[in-house]
Amino acid sequence: TLRRFVPTLCLPALDEHPDSVFVEDTVVAIGNKAVITNPGHPSRRGEVDTIRDVLLQLGYETIEMRDNASALCDGGDVLYTGRHLFVGLSERTNQEAVNILAHAFNVDVI
């Protein structure tokens, strides 16, 4: 099984959030730093606290995108190449979020 080769975590089910299986939308992480996103769809926003708590337990430095209520980001819209962040702007990810990611990770965002 995969667990023999790669460390894995099993997170608790969030029955009230059926899309919570898509955990990549709730965070953008590079190294030991994680930006907790403010998902673009309101139904997804209740998922982020669980992910933030897990990341804190794992020792990640976390930054709250939700401190800027107008910033919206689905982590699945973000790709890190090792040098750059590619971010797709959409109804669920906006320029305010791009600015937060660029500042948090000190990388070029394309």
JSON list of N, CA and C in Angstrom, two decimals, residues 3-81:
[
{"chain": "A", "resi": 3, "resn": "ARG", "atom": "N", "xyz": [0.92, 3.67, 2.02]},
{"chain": "A", "resi": 3, "resn": "ARG", "atom": "CA", "xyz": [1.40, 4.05, 3.35]},
{"chain": "A", "resi": 3, "resn": "ARG", "atom": "C", "xyz": [2.76, 3.45, 3.69]},
{"chain": "A", "resi": 4, "resn": "ARG", "atom": "N", "xyz": [3.14, 2.37, 3.02]},
{"chain": "A", "resi": 4, "resn": "ARG", "atom": "CA", "xyz": [4.45, 1.77, 3.27]},
{"chain": "A", "resi": 4, "resn": "ARG", "atom": "C", "xyz": [5.56, 2.64, 2.70]},
{"chain": "A", "resi": 5, "resn": "PHE", "atom": "N", "xyz": [5.25, 3.51, 1.74]},
{"chain": "A", "resi": 5, "resn": "PHE", "atom": "CA", "xyz": [6.26, 4.28, 1.04]},
{"chain": "A", "resi": 5, "resn": "PHE", "atom": "C", "xyz": [6.18, 5.78, 1.26]},
{"chain": "A", "resi": 6, "resn": "VAL", "atom": "N", "xyz": [4.99, 6.27, 1.59]},
{"chain": "A", "resi": 6, "resn": "VAL", "atom": "CA", "xyz": [4.77, 7.71, 1.72]},
{"chain": "A", "resi": 6, "resn": "VAL", "atom": "C", "xyz": [4.00, 7.97, 3.01]},
{"chain": "A", "resi": 7, "resn": "PRO", "atom": "N", "xyz": [4.48, 8.91, 3.84]},
{"chain": "A", "resi": 7, "resn": "PRO", "atom": "CA", "xyz": [3.70, 9.25, 5.03]},
{"chain": "A", "resi": 7, "resn": "PRO", "atom": "C", "xyz": [2.32, 9.76, 4.62]},
{"chain": "A", "resi": 8, "resn": "THR", "atom": "N", "xyz": [1.29, 9.26, 5.26]},
{"chain": "A", "resi": 8, "resn": "THR", "atom": "CA", "xyz": [-0.08, 9.68, 4.95]},
{"chain": "A", "resi": 8, "resn": "THR", "atom": "C", "xyz": [-0.83, 10.01, 6.22]},
{"chain": "A", "resi": 9, "resn": "LEU", "atom": "N", "xyz": [-1.85, 10.83, 6.07]},
{"chain": "A", "resi": 9, "resn": "LEU", "atom": "CA", "xyz": [-2.74, 11.18, 7.17]},
{"chain": "A", "resi": 9, "resn": "LEU", "atom": "C", "xyz": [-4.16, 10.84, 6.76]},
{"chain": "A", "resi": 10, "resn": "CYS", "atom": "N", "xyz": [-4.93, 10.41, 7.70]},
{"chain": "A", "resi": 10, "resn": "CYS", "atom": "CA", "xyz": [-6.35, 10.19, 7.48]},
{"chain": "A", "resi": 10, "resn": "CYS", "atom": "C", "xyz": [-7.09, 11.24, 8.29]},
{"chain": "A", "resi": 11, "resn": "LEU", "atom": "N", "xyz": [-7.74, 12.15, 7.60]},
{"chain": "A", "resi": 11, "resn": "LEU", "atom": "CA", "xyz": [-8.44, 13.24, 8.26]},
{"chain": "A", "resi": 11, "resn": "LEU", "atom": "C", "xyz": [-9.87, 12.84, 8.58]},
{"chain": "A", "resi": 12, "resn": "PRO", "atom": "N", "xyz": [-10.45, 13.44, 9.60]},
{"chain": "A", "resi": 12, "resn": "PRO", "atom": "CA", "xyz": [-11.83, 13.10, 9.95]},
{"chain": "A", "resi": 12, "resn": "PRO", "atom": "C", "xyz": [-12.79, 13.55, 8.85]},
{"chain": "A", "resi": 13, "resn": "ALA", "atom": "N", "xyz": [-13.85, 12.79, 8.67]},
{"chain": "A", "resi": 13, "resn": "ALA", "atom": "CA", "xyz": [-14.89, 13.16, 7.70]},
{"chain": "A", "resi": 13, "resn": "ALA", "atom": "C", "xyz": [-15.60, 14.42, 8.17]},
{"chain": "A", "resi": 14, "resn": "LEU", "atom": "N", "xyz": [-15.94, 15.26, 7.22]},
{"chain": "A", "resi": 14, "resn": "LEU", "atom": "CA", "xyz": [-16.75, 16.44, 7.49]},
{"chain": "A", "resi": 14, "resn": "LEU", "atom": "C", "xyz": [-18.05, 16.27, 6.72]},
{"chain": "A", "resi": 15, "resn": "ASP", "atom": "N", "xyz": [-18.96, 15.55, 7.32]},
{"chain": "A", "resi": 15, "resn": "ASP", "atom": "CA", "xyz": [-20.20, 15.18, 6.63]},
{"chain": "A", "resi": 15, "resn": "ASP", "atom": "C", "xyz": [-20.99, 16.39, 6.15]},
{"chain": "A", "resi": 16, "resn": "GLU", "atom": "N", "xyz": [-20.88, 17.52, 6.85]},
{"chain": "A", "resi": 16, "resn": "GLU", "atom": "CA", "xyz": [-21.60, 18.72, 6.45]},
{"chain": "A", "resi": 16, "resn": "GLU", "atom": "C", "xyz": [-20.93, 19.45, 5.28]},
{"chain": "A", "resi": 17, "resn": "HIS", "atom": "N", "xyz": [-19.75, 18.95, 4.86]},
{"chain": "A", "resi": 17, "resn": "HIS", "atom": "CA", "xyz": [-19.00, 19.55, 3.75]},
{"chain": "A", "resi": 17, "resn": "HIS", "atom": "C", "xyz": [-18.60, 18.45, 2.77]},
{"chain": "A", "resi": 18, "resn": "PRO", "atom": "N", "xyz": [-19.49, 18.06, 1.87]},
{"chain": "A", "resi": 18, "resn": "PRO", "atom": "CA", "xyz": [-19.21, 16.93, 0.99]},
{"chain": "A", "resi": 18, "resn": "PRO", "atom": "C", "xyz": [-18.04, 17.14, 0.04]},
{"chain": "A", "resi": 19, "resn": "ASP", "atom": "N", "xyz": [-17.65, 18.39, -0.23]},
{"chain": "A", "resi": 19, "resn": "ASP", "atom": "CA", "xyz": [-16.51, 18.64, -1.11]},
{"chain": "A", "resi": 19, "resn": "ASP", "atom": "C", "xyz": [-15.19, 18.64, -0.35]},
{"chain": "A", "resi": 20, "resn": "SER", "atom": "N", "xyz": [-15.21, 18.35, 0.94]},
{"chain": "A", "resi": 20, "resn": "SER", "atom": "CA", "xyz": [-13.99, 18.42, 1.75]},
{"chain": "A", "resi": 20, "resn": "SER", "atom": "C", "xyz": [-12.96, 17.38, 1.38]},
{"chain": "A", "resi": 21, "resn": "VAL", "atom": "N", "xyz": [-13.31, 16.41, 0.55]},
{"chain": "A", "resi": 21, "resn": "VAL", "atom": "CA", "xyz": [-12.30, 15.45, 0.07]},
{"chain": "A", "resi": 21, "resn": "VAL", "atom": "C", "xyz": [-11.28, 16.14, -0.82]},
{"chain": "A", "resi": 22, "resn": "PHE", "atom": "N", "xyz": [-11.59, 17.31, -1.34]},
{"chain": "A", "resi": 22, "resn": "PHE", "atom": "CA", "xyz": [-10.68, 18.08, -2.18]},
{"chain": "A", "resi": 22, "resn": "PHE", "atom": "C", "xyz": [-9.89, 19.04, -1.29]},
{"chain": "A", "resi": 23, "resn": "VAL", "atom": "N", "xyz": [-9.04, 18.48, -0.44]},
{"chain": "A", "resi": 23, "resn": "VAL", "atom": "CA", "xyz": [-8.33, 19.27, 0.57]},
{"chain": "A", "resi": 23, "resn": "VAL", "atom": "C", "xyz": [-7.39, 20.30, -0.05]},
{"chain": "A", "resi": 24, "resn": "GLU", "atom": "N", "xyz": [-7.00, 20.10, -1.31]},
{"chain": "A", "resi": 24, "resn": "GLU", "atom": "CA", "xyz": [-6.07, 21.04, -1.94]},
{"chain": "A", "resi": 24, "resn": "GLU", "atom": "C", "xyz": [-6.67, 22.43, -2.09]},
{"chain": "A", "resi": 25, "resn": "ASP", "atom": "N", "xyz": [-7.98, 22.56, -2.03]},
{"chain": "A", "resi": 25, "resn": "ASP", "atom": "CA", "xyz": [-8.61, 23.87, -2.19]},
{"chain": "A", "resi": 25, "resn": "ASP", "atom": "C", "xyz": [-8.50, 24.73, -0.94]},
{"chain": "A", "resi": 26, "resn": "THR", "atom": "N", "xyz": [-8.16, 24.15, 0.18]},
{"chain": "A", "resi": 26, "resn": "THR", "atom": "CA", "xyz": [-8.18, 24.88, 1.45]},
{"chain": "A", "resi": 26, "resn": "THR", "atom": "C", "xyz": [-6.83, 25.45, 1.86]},
{"chain": "A", "resi": 27, "resn": "VAL", "atom": "N", "xyz": [-5.78, 25.12, 1.13]},
{"chain": "A", "resi": 27, "resn": "VAL", "atom": "CA", "xyz": [-4.44, 25.56, 1.53]},
{"chain": "A", "resi": 27, "resn": "VAL", "atom": "C", "xyz": [-3.51, 25.58, 0.34]},
{"chain": "A", "resi": 28, "resn": "VAL", "atom": "N", "xyz": [-2.54, 26.50, 0.39]},
{"chain": "A", "resi": 28, "resn": "VAL", "atom": "CA", "xyz": [-1.41, 26.49, -0.54]},
{"chain": "A", "resi": 28, "resn": "VAL", "atom": "C", "xyz": [-0.17, 26.41, 0.35]},
{"chain": "A", "resi": 29, "resn": "ALA", "atom": "N", "xyz": [0.62, 25.35, 0.17]},
{"chain": "A", "resi": 29, "resn": "ALA", "atom": "CA", "xyz": [1.78, 25.13, 1.04]},
{"chain": "A", "resi": 29, "resn": "ALA", "atom": "C", "xyz": [3.04, 24.99, 0.20]},
{"chain": "A", "resi": 30, "resn": "ILE", "atom": "N", "xyz": [4.09, 25.63, 0.67]},
{"chain": "A", "resi": 30, "resn": "ILE", "atom": "CA", "xyz": [5.43, 25.49, 0.10]},
{"chain": "A", "resi": 30, "resn": "ILE", "atom": "C", "xyz": [6.38, 25.33, 1.28]},
{"chain": "A", "resi": 31, "resn": "GLY", "atom": "N", "xyz": [7.13, 24.25, 1.28]},
{"chain": "A", "resi": 31, "resn": "GLY", "atom": "CA", "xyz": [8.02, 23.99, 2.42]},
{"chain": "A", "resi": 31, "resn": "GLY", "atom": "C", "xyz": [7.20, 23.84, 3.67]},
{"chain": "A", "resi": 32, "resn": "ASN", "atom": "N", "xyz": [7.59, 24.56, 4.73]},
{"chain": "A", "resi": 32, "resn": "ASN", "atom": "CA", "xyz": [6.86, 24.46, 5.99]},
{"chain": "A", "resi": 32, "resn": "ASN", "atom": "C", "xyz": [5.93, 25.65, 6.22]},
{"chain": "A", "resi": 33, "resn": "LYS", "atom": "N", "xyz": [5.62, 26.38, 5.15]},
{"chain": "A", "resi": 33, "resn": "LYS", "atom": "CA", "xyz": [4.72, 27.53, 5.25]},
{"chain": "A", "resi": 33, "resn": "LYS", "atom": "C", "xyz": [3.45, 27.22, 4.48]},
{"chain": "A", "resi": 34, "resn": "ALA", "atom": "N", "xyz": [2.31, 27.55, 5.09]},
{"chain": "A", "resi": 34, "resn": "ALA", "atom": "CA", "xyz": [1.01, 27.27, 4.48]},
{"chain": "A", "resi": 34, "resn": "ALA", "atom": "C", "xyz": [0.12, 28.51, 4.56]},
{"chain": "A", "resi": 35, "resn": "VAL", "atom": "N", "xyz": [-0.46, 28.87, 3.43]},
{"chain": "A", "resi": 35, "resn": "VAL", "atom": "CA", "xyz": [-1.47, 29.92, 3.41]},
{"chain": "A", "resi": 35, "resn": "VAL", "atom": "C", "xyz": [-2.83, 29.23, 3.43]},
{"chain": "A", "resi": 36, "resn": "ILE", "atom": "N", "xyz": [-3.59, 29.51, 4.47]},
{"chain": "A", "resi": 36, "resn": "ILE", "atom": "CA", "xyz": [-4.93, 28.96, 4.60]},
{"chain": "A", "resi": 36, "resn": "ILE", "atom": "C", "xyz": [-5.84, 29.82, 3.72]},
{"chain": "A", "resi": 37, "resn": "THR", "atom": "N", "xyz": [-6.46, 29.21, 2.73]},
{"chain": "A", "resi": 37, "resn": "THR", "atom": "CA", "xyz": [-7.21, 29.99, 1.76]},
{"chain": "A", "resi": 37, "resn": "THR", "atom": "C", "xyz": [-8.58, 30.40, 2.27]},
{"chain": "A", "resi": 38, "resn": "ASN", "atom": "N", "xyz": [-9.19, 31.26, 1.51]},
{"chain": "A", "resi": 38, "resn": "ASN", "atom": "CA", "xyz": [-10.57, 31.66, 1.69]},
{"chain": "A", "resi": 38, "resn": "ASN", "atom": "C", "xyz": [-11.29, 31.19, 0.44]},
{"chain": "A", "resi": 39, "resn": "PRO", "atom": "N", "xyz": [-11.80, 29.95, 0.44]},
{"chain": "A", "resi": 39, "resn": "PRO", "atom": "CA", "xyz": [-12.37, 29.39, -0.79]},
{"chain": "A", "resi": 39, "resn": "PRO", "atom": "C", "xyz": [-13.43, 30.28, -1.42]},
{"chain": "A", "resi": 40, "resn": "GLY", "atom": "N", "xyz": [-13.43, 30.27, -2.75]},
{"chain": "A", "resi": 40, "resn": "GLY", "atom": "CA", "xyz": [-14.32, 31.14, -3.50]},
{"chain": "A", "resi": 40, "resn": "GLY", "atom": "C", "xyz": [-15.79, 30.82, -3.35]},
{"chain": "A", "resi": 41, "resn": "HIS", "atom": "N", "xyz": [-16.12, 29.56, -3.13]},
{"chain": "A", "resi": 41, "resn": "HIS", "atom": "CA", "xyz": [-17.53, 29.21, -2.96]},
{"chain": "A", "resi": 41, "resn": "HIS", "atom": "C", "xyz": [-17.84, 29.17, -1.46]},
{"chain": "A", "resi": 42, "resn": "PRO", "atom": "N", "xyz": [-18.86, 29.90, -1.02]},
{"chain": "A", "resi": 42, "resn": "PRO", "atom": "CA", "xyz": [-19.17, 29.95, 0.42]},
{"chain": "A", "resi": 42, "resn": "PRO", "atom": "C", "xyz": [-19.35, 28.59, 1.08]},
{"chain": "A", "resi": 43, "resn": "SER", "atom": "N", "xyz": [-19.84, 27.59, 0.34]},
{"chain": "A", "resi": 43, "resn": "SER", "atom": "CA", "xyz": [-20.06, 26.27, 0.95]},
{"chain": "A", "resi": 43, "resn": "SER", "atom": "C", "xyz": [-18.75, 25.59, 1.35]},
{"chain": "A", "resi": 44, "resn": "ARG", "atom": "N", "xyz": [-17.62, 26.05, 0.82]},
{"chain": "A", "resi": 44, "resn": "ARG", "atom": "CA", "xyz": [-16.33, 25.42, 1.11]},
{"chain": "A", "resi": 44, "resn": "ARG", "atom": "C", "xyz": [-15.63, 26.05, 2.32]},
{"chain": "A", "resi": 45, "resn": "ARG", "atom": "N", "xyz": [-16.06, 27.18, 2.78]},
{"chain": "A", "resi": 45, "resn": "ARG", "atom": "CA", "xyz": [-15.31, 27.93, 3.80]},
{"chain": "A", "resi": 45, "resn": "ARG", "atom": "C", "xyz": [-15.28, 27.26, 5.16]},
{"chain": "A", "resi": 46, "resn": "GLY", "atom": "N", "xyz": [-16.24, 26.41, 5.46]},
{"chain": "A", "resi": 46, "resn": "GLY", "atom": "CA", "xyz": [-16.24, 25.72, 6.75]},
{"chain": "A", "resi": 46, "resn": "GLY", "atom": "C", "xyz": [-15.21, 24.61, 6.84]},
{"chain": "A", "resi": 47, "resn": "GLU", "atom": "N", "xyz": [-14.54, 24.31, 5.74]},
{"chain": "A", "resi": 47, "resn": "GLU", "atom": "CA", "xyz": [-13.55, 23.22, 5.72]},
{"chain": "A", "resi": 47, "resn": "GLU", "atom": "C", "xyz": [-12.17, 23.66, 6.21]},
{"chain": "A", "resi": 48, "resn": "VAL", "atom": "N", "xyz": [-11.89, 24.94, 6.13]},
{"chain": "A", "resi": 48, "resn": "VAL", "atom": "CA", "xyz": [-10.50, 25.38, 6.31]},
{"chain": "A", "resi": 48, "resn": "VAL", "atom": "C", "xyz": [-10.00, 25.26, 7.74]},
{"chain": "A", "resi": 49, "resn": "ASP", "atom": "N", "xyz": [-10.86, 25.38, 8.72]},
{"chain": "A", "resi": 49, "resn": "ASP", "atom": "CA", "xyz": [-10.40, 25.30, 10.12]},
{"chain": "A", "resi": 49, "resn": "ASP", "atom": "C", "xyz": [-9.80, 23.94, 10.45]},
{"chain": "A", "resi": 50, "resn": "THR", "atom": "N", "xyz": [-10.41, 22.88, 9.95]},
{"chain": "A", "resi": 50, "resn": "THR", "atom": "CA", "xyz": [-9.88, 21.54, 10.20]},
{"chain": "A", "resi": 50, "resn": "THR", "atom": "C", "xyz": [-8.50, 21.39, 9.59]},
{"chain": "A", "resi": 51, "resn": "ILE", "atom": "N", "xyz": [-8.32, 21.86, 8.37]},
{"chain": "A", "resi": 51, "resn": "ILE", "atom": "CA", "xyz": [-7.02, 21.76, 7.71]},
{"chain": "A", "resi": 51, "resn": "ILE", "atom": "C", "xyz": [-5.99, 22.62, 8.43]},
{"chain": "A", "resi": 52, "resn": "ARG", "atom": "N", "xyz": [-6.37, 23.83, 8.81]},
{"chain": "A", "resi": 52, "resn": "ARG", "atom": "CA", "xyz": [-5.44, 24.69, 9.56]},
{"chain": "A", "resi": 52, "resn": "ARG", "atom": "C", "xyz": [-4.98, 24.02, 10.84]},
{"chain": "A", "resi": 53, "resn": "ASP", "atom": "N", "xyz": [-5.90, 23.41, 11.57]},
{"chain": "A", "resi": 53, "resn": "ASP", "atom": "CA", "xyz": [-5.54, 22.75, 12.83]},
{"chain": "A", "resi": 53, "resn": "ASP", "atom": "C", "xyz": [-4.55, 21.60, 12.60]},
{"chain": "A", "resi": 54, "resn": "VAL", "atom": "N", "xyz": [-4.77, 20.83, 11.54]},
{"chain": "A", "resi": 54, "resn": "VAL", "atom": "CA", "xyz": [-3.86, 19.73, 11.22]},
{"chain": "A", "resi": 54, "resn": "VAL", "atom": "C", "xyz": [-2.48, 20.27, 10.86]},
{"chain": "A", "resi": 55, "resn": "LEU", "atom": "N", "xyz": [-2.42, 21.31, 10.06]},
{"chain": "A", "resi": 55, "resn": "LEU", "atom": "CA", "xyz": [-1.14, 21.88, 9.67]},
{"chain": "A", "resi": 55, "resn": "LEU", "atom": "C", "xyz": [-0.40, 22.46, 10.86]},
{"chain": "A", "resi": 56, "resn": "LEU", "atom": "N", "xyz": [-1.11, 23.10, 11.77]},
{"chain": "A", "resi": 56, "resn": "LEU", "atom": "CA", "xyz": [-0.47, 23.60, 12.99]},
{"chain": "A", "resi": 56, "resn": "LEU", "atom": "C", "xyz": [0.11, 22.45, 13.82]},
{"chain": "A", "resi": 57, "resn": "GLN", "atom": "N", "xyz": [-0.63, 21.35, 13.93]},
{"chain": "A", "resi": 57, "resn": "GLN", "atom": "CA", "xyz": [-0.14, 20.18, 14.66]},
{"chain": "A", "resi": 57, "resn": "GLN", "atom": "C", "xyz": [1.11, 19.60, 14.01]},
{"chain": "A", "resi": 58, "resn": "LEU", "atom": "N", "xyz": [1.21, 19.73, 12.69]},
{"chain": "A", "resi": 58, "resn": "LEU", "atom": "CA", "xyz": [2.38, 19.23, 11.96]},
{"chain": "A", "resi": 58, "resn": "LEU", "atom": "C", "xyz": [3.55, 20.20, 11.98]},
{"chain": "A", "resi": 59, "resn": "GLY", "atom": "N", "xyz": [3.36, 21.37, 12.58]},
{"chain": "A", "resi": 59, "resn": "GLY", "atom": "CA", "xyz": [4.45, 22.34, 12.71]},
{"chain": "A", "resi": 59, "resn": "GLY", "atom": "C", "xyz": [4.58, 23.34, 11.58]},
{"chain": "A", "resi": 60, "resn": "TYR", "atom": "N", "xyz": [3.56, 23.46, 10.74]},
{"chain": "A", "resi": 60, "resn": "TYR", "atom": "CA", "xyz": [3.61, 24.44, 9.66]},
{"chain": "A", "resi": 60, "resn": "TYR", "atom": "C", "xyz": [3.40, 25.85, 10.21]},
{"chain": "A", "resi": 61, "resn": "GLU", "atom": "N", "xyz": [4.09, 26.80, 9.61]},
{"chain": "A", "resi": 61, "resn": "GLU", "atom": "CA", "xyz": [3.79, 28.21, 9.83]},
{"chain": "A", "resi": 61, "resn": "GLU", "atom": "C", "xyz": [2.58, 28.52, 8.97]},
{"chain": "A", "resi": 62, "resn": "THR", "atom": "N", "xyz": [1.52, 29.04, 9.56]},
{"chain": "A", "resi": 62, "resn": "THR", "atom": "CA", "xyz": [0.31, 29.30, 8.79]},
{"chain": "A", "resi": 62, "resn": "THR", "atom": "C", "xyz": [0.04, 30.79, 8.69]},
{"chain": "A", "resi": 63, "resn": "ILE", "atom": "N", "xyz": [-0.49, 31.16, 7.53]},
{"chain": "A", "resi": 63, "resn": "ILE", "atom": "CA", "xyz": [-0.91, 32.53, 7.25]},
{"chain": "A", "resi": 63, "resn": "ILE", "atom": "C", "xyz": [-2.37, 32.46, 6.85]},
{"chain": "A", "resi": 64, "resn": "GLU", "atom": "N", "xyz": [-3.19, 33.32, 7.43]},
{"chain": "A", "resi": 64, "resn": "GLU", "atom": "CA", "xyz": [-4.63, 33.31, 7.18]},
{"chain": "A", "resi": 64, "resn": "GLU", "atom": "C", "xyz": [-5.00, 34.26, 6.06]},
{"chain": "A", "resi": 65, "resn": "MET", "atom": "N", "xyz": [-5.37, 33.74, 4.93]},
{"chain": "A", "resi": 65, "resn": "MET", "atom": "CA", "xyz": [-5.88, 34.57, 3.84]},
{"chain": "A", "resi": 65, "resn": "MET", "atom": "C", "xyz": [-7.20, 35.20, 4.25]},
{"chain": "A", "resi": 66, "resn": "ARG", "atom": "N", "xyz": [-7.93, 34.55, 5.13]},
{"chain": "A", "resi": 66, "resn": "ARG", "atom": "CA", "xyz": [-9.25, 35.05, 5.54]},
{"chain": "A", "resi": 66, "resn": "ARG", "atom": "C", "xyz": [-9.17, 36.37, 6.28]},
{"chain": "A", "resi": 67, "resn": "ASP", "atom": "N", "xyz": [-7.96, 36.79, 6.70]},
{"chain": "A", "resi": 67, "resn": "ASP", "atom": "CA", "xyz": [-7.82, 38.10, 7.35]},
{"chain": "A", "resi": 67, "resn": "ASP", "atom": "C", "xyz": [-8.18, 39.22, 6.37]},
{"chain": "A", "resi": 68, "resn": "ASN", "atom": "N", "xyz": [-8.09, 38.94, 5.07]},
{"chain": "A", "resi": 68, "resn": "ASN", "atom": "CA", "xyz": [-8.52, 39.87, 4.03]},
{"chain": "A", "resi": 68, "resn": "ASN", "atom": "C", "xyz": [-9.77, 39.25, 3.40]},
{"chain": "A", "resi": 69, "resn": "ALA", "atom": "N", "xyz": [-10.94, 39.67, 3.87]},
{"chain": "A", "resi": 69, "resn": "ALA", "atom": "CA", "xyz": [-12.20, 39.03, 3.47]},
{"chain": "A", "resi": 69, "resn": "ALA", "atom": "C", "xyz": [-12.44, 39.08, 1.96]},
{"chain": "A", "resi": 70, "resn": "SER", "atom": "N", "xyz": [-11.85, 40.05, 1.26]},
{"chain": "A", "resi": 70, "resn": "SER", "atom": "CA", "xyz": [-12.10, 40.14, -0.18]},
{"chain": "A", "resi": 70, "resn": "SER", "atom": "C", "xyz": [-11.20, 39.20, -0.99]},
{"chain": "A", "resi": 71, "resn": "ALA", "atom": "N", "xyz": [-10.19, 38.61, -0.36]},
{"chain": "A", "resi": 71, "resn": "ALA", "atom": "CA", "xyz": [-9.31, 37.66, -1.05]},
{"chain": "A", "resi": 71, "resn": "ALA", "atom": "C", "xyz": [-9.99, 36.31, -1.13]},
{"chain": "A", "resi": 72, "resn": "LEU", "atom": "N", "xyz": [-10.09, 35.77, -2.34]},
{"chain": "A", "resi": 72, "resn": "LEU", "atom": "CA", "xyz": [-10.70, 34.45, -2.56]},
{"chain": "A", "resi": 72, "resn": "LEU", "atom": "C", "xyz": [-9.70, 33.57, -3.30]},
{"chain": "A", "resi": 73, "resn": "CYS", "atom": "N", "xyz": [-9.58, 32.31, -2.85]},
{"chain": "A", "resi": 73, "resn": "CYS", "atom": "CA", "xyz": [-8.65, 31.40, -3.51]},
{"chain": "A", "resi": 73, "resn": "CYS", "atom": "C", "xyz": [-9.06, 29.96, -3.28]},
{"chain": "A", "resi": 74, "resn": "ASP", "atom": "N", "xyz": [-9.13, 29.22, -4.37]},
{"chain": "A", "resi": 74, "resn": "ASP", "atom": "CA", "xyz": [-9.20, 27.76, -4.29]},
{"chain": "A", "resi": 74, "resn": "ASP", "atom": "C", "xyz": [-7.80, 27.25, -4.58]},
{"chain": "A", "resi": 75, "resn": "GLY", "atom": "N", "xyz": [-7.22, 26.53, -3.65]},
{"chain": "A", "resi": 75, "resn": "GLY", "atom": "CA", "xyz": [-5.85, 26.06, -3.81]},
{"chain": "A", "resi": 75, "resn": "GLY", "atom": "C", "xyz": [-5.63, 25.24, -5.07]},
{"chain": "A", "resi": 76, "resn": "GLY", "atom": "N", "xyz": [-6.67, 24.60, -5.58]},
{"chain": "A", "resi": 76, "resn": "GLY", "atom": "CA", "xyz": [-6.55, 23.84, -6.81]},
{"chain": "A", "resi": 76, "resn": "GLY", "atom": "C", "xyz": [-6.28, 24.72, -8.02]},
{"chain": "A", "resi": 77, "resn": "ASP", "atom": "N", "xyz": [-6.42, 26.04, -7.87]},
{"chain": "A", "resi": 77, "resn": "ASP", "atom": "CA", "xyz": [-6.11, 26.98, -8.95]},
{"chain": "A", "resi": 77, "resn": "ASP", "atom": "C", "xyz": [-4.64, 27.40, -8.94]},
{"chain": "A", "resi": 78, "resn": "VAL", "atom": "N", "xyz": [-3.86, 26.82, -8.04]},
{"chain": "A", "resi": 78, "resn": "VAL", "atom": "CA", "xyz": [-2.47, 27.24, -7.84]},
{"chain": "A", "resi": 78, "resn": "VAL", "atom": "C", "xyz": [-1.53, 26.07, -8.12]},
{"chain": "A", "resi": 79, "resn": "LEU", "atom": "N", "xyz": [-0.45, 26.37, -8.84]},
{"chain": "A", "resi": 79, "resn": "LEU", "atom": "CA", "xyz": [0.58, 25.37, -9.14]},
{"chain": "A", "resi": 79, "resn": "LEU", "atom": "C", "xyz": [1.94, 25.97, -8.85]},
{"chain": "A", "resi": 80, "resn": "TYR", "atom": "N", "xyz": [2.74, 25.29, -8.04]},
{"chain": "A", "resi": 80, "resn": "TYR", "atom": "CA", "xyz": [4.10, 25.74, -7.72]},
{"chain": "A", "resi": 80, "resn": "TYR", "atom": "C", "xyz": [5.08, 24.89, -8.51]},
{"chain": "A", "resi": 81, "resn": "THR", "atom": "N", "xyz": [5.97, 25.54, -9.24]},
{"chain": "A", "resi": 81, "resn": "THR", "atom": "CA", "xyz": [6.94, 24.83, -10.08]},
{"chain": "A", "resi": 81, "resn": "THR", "atom": "C", "xyz": [8.28, 24.63, -9.41]}
]
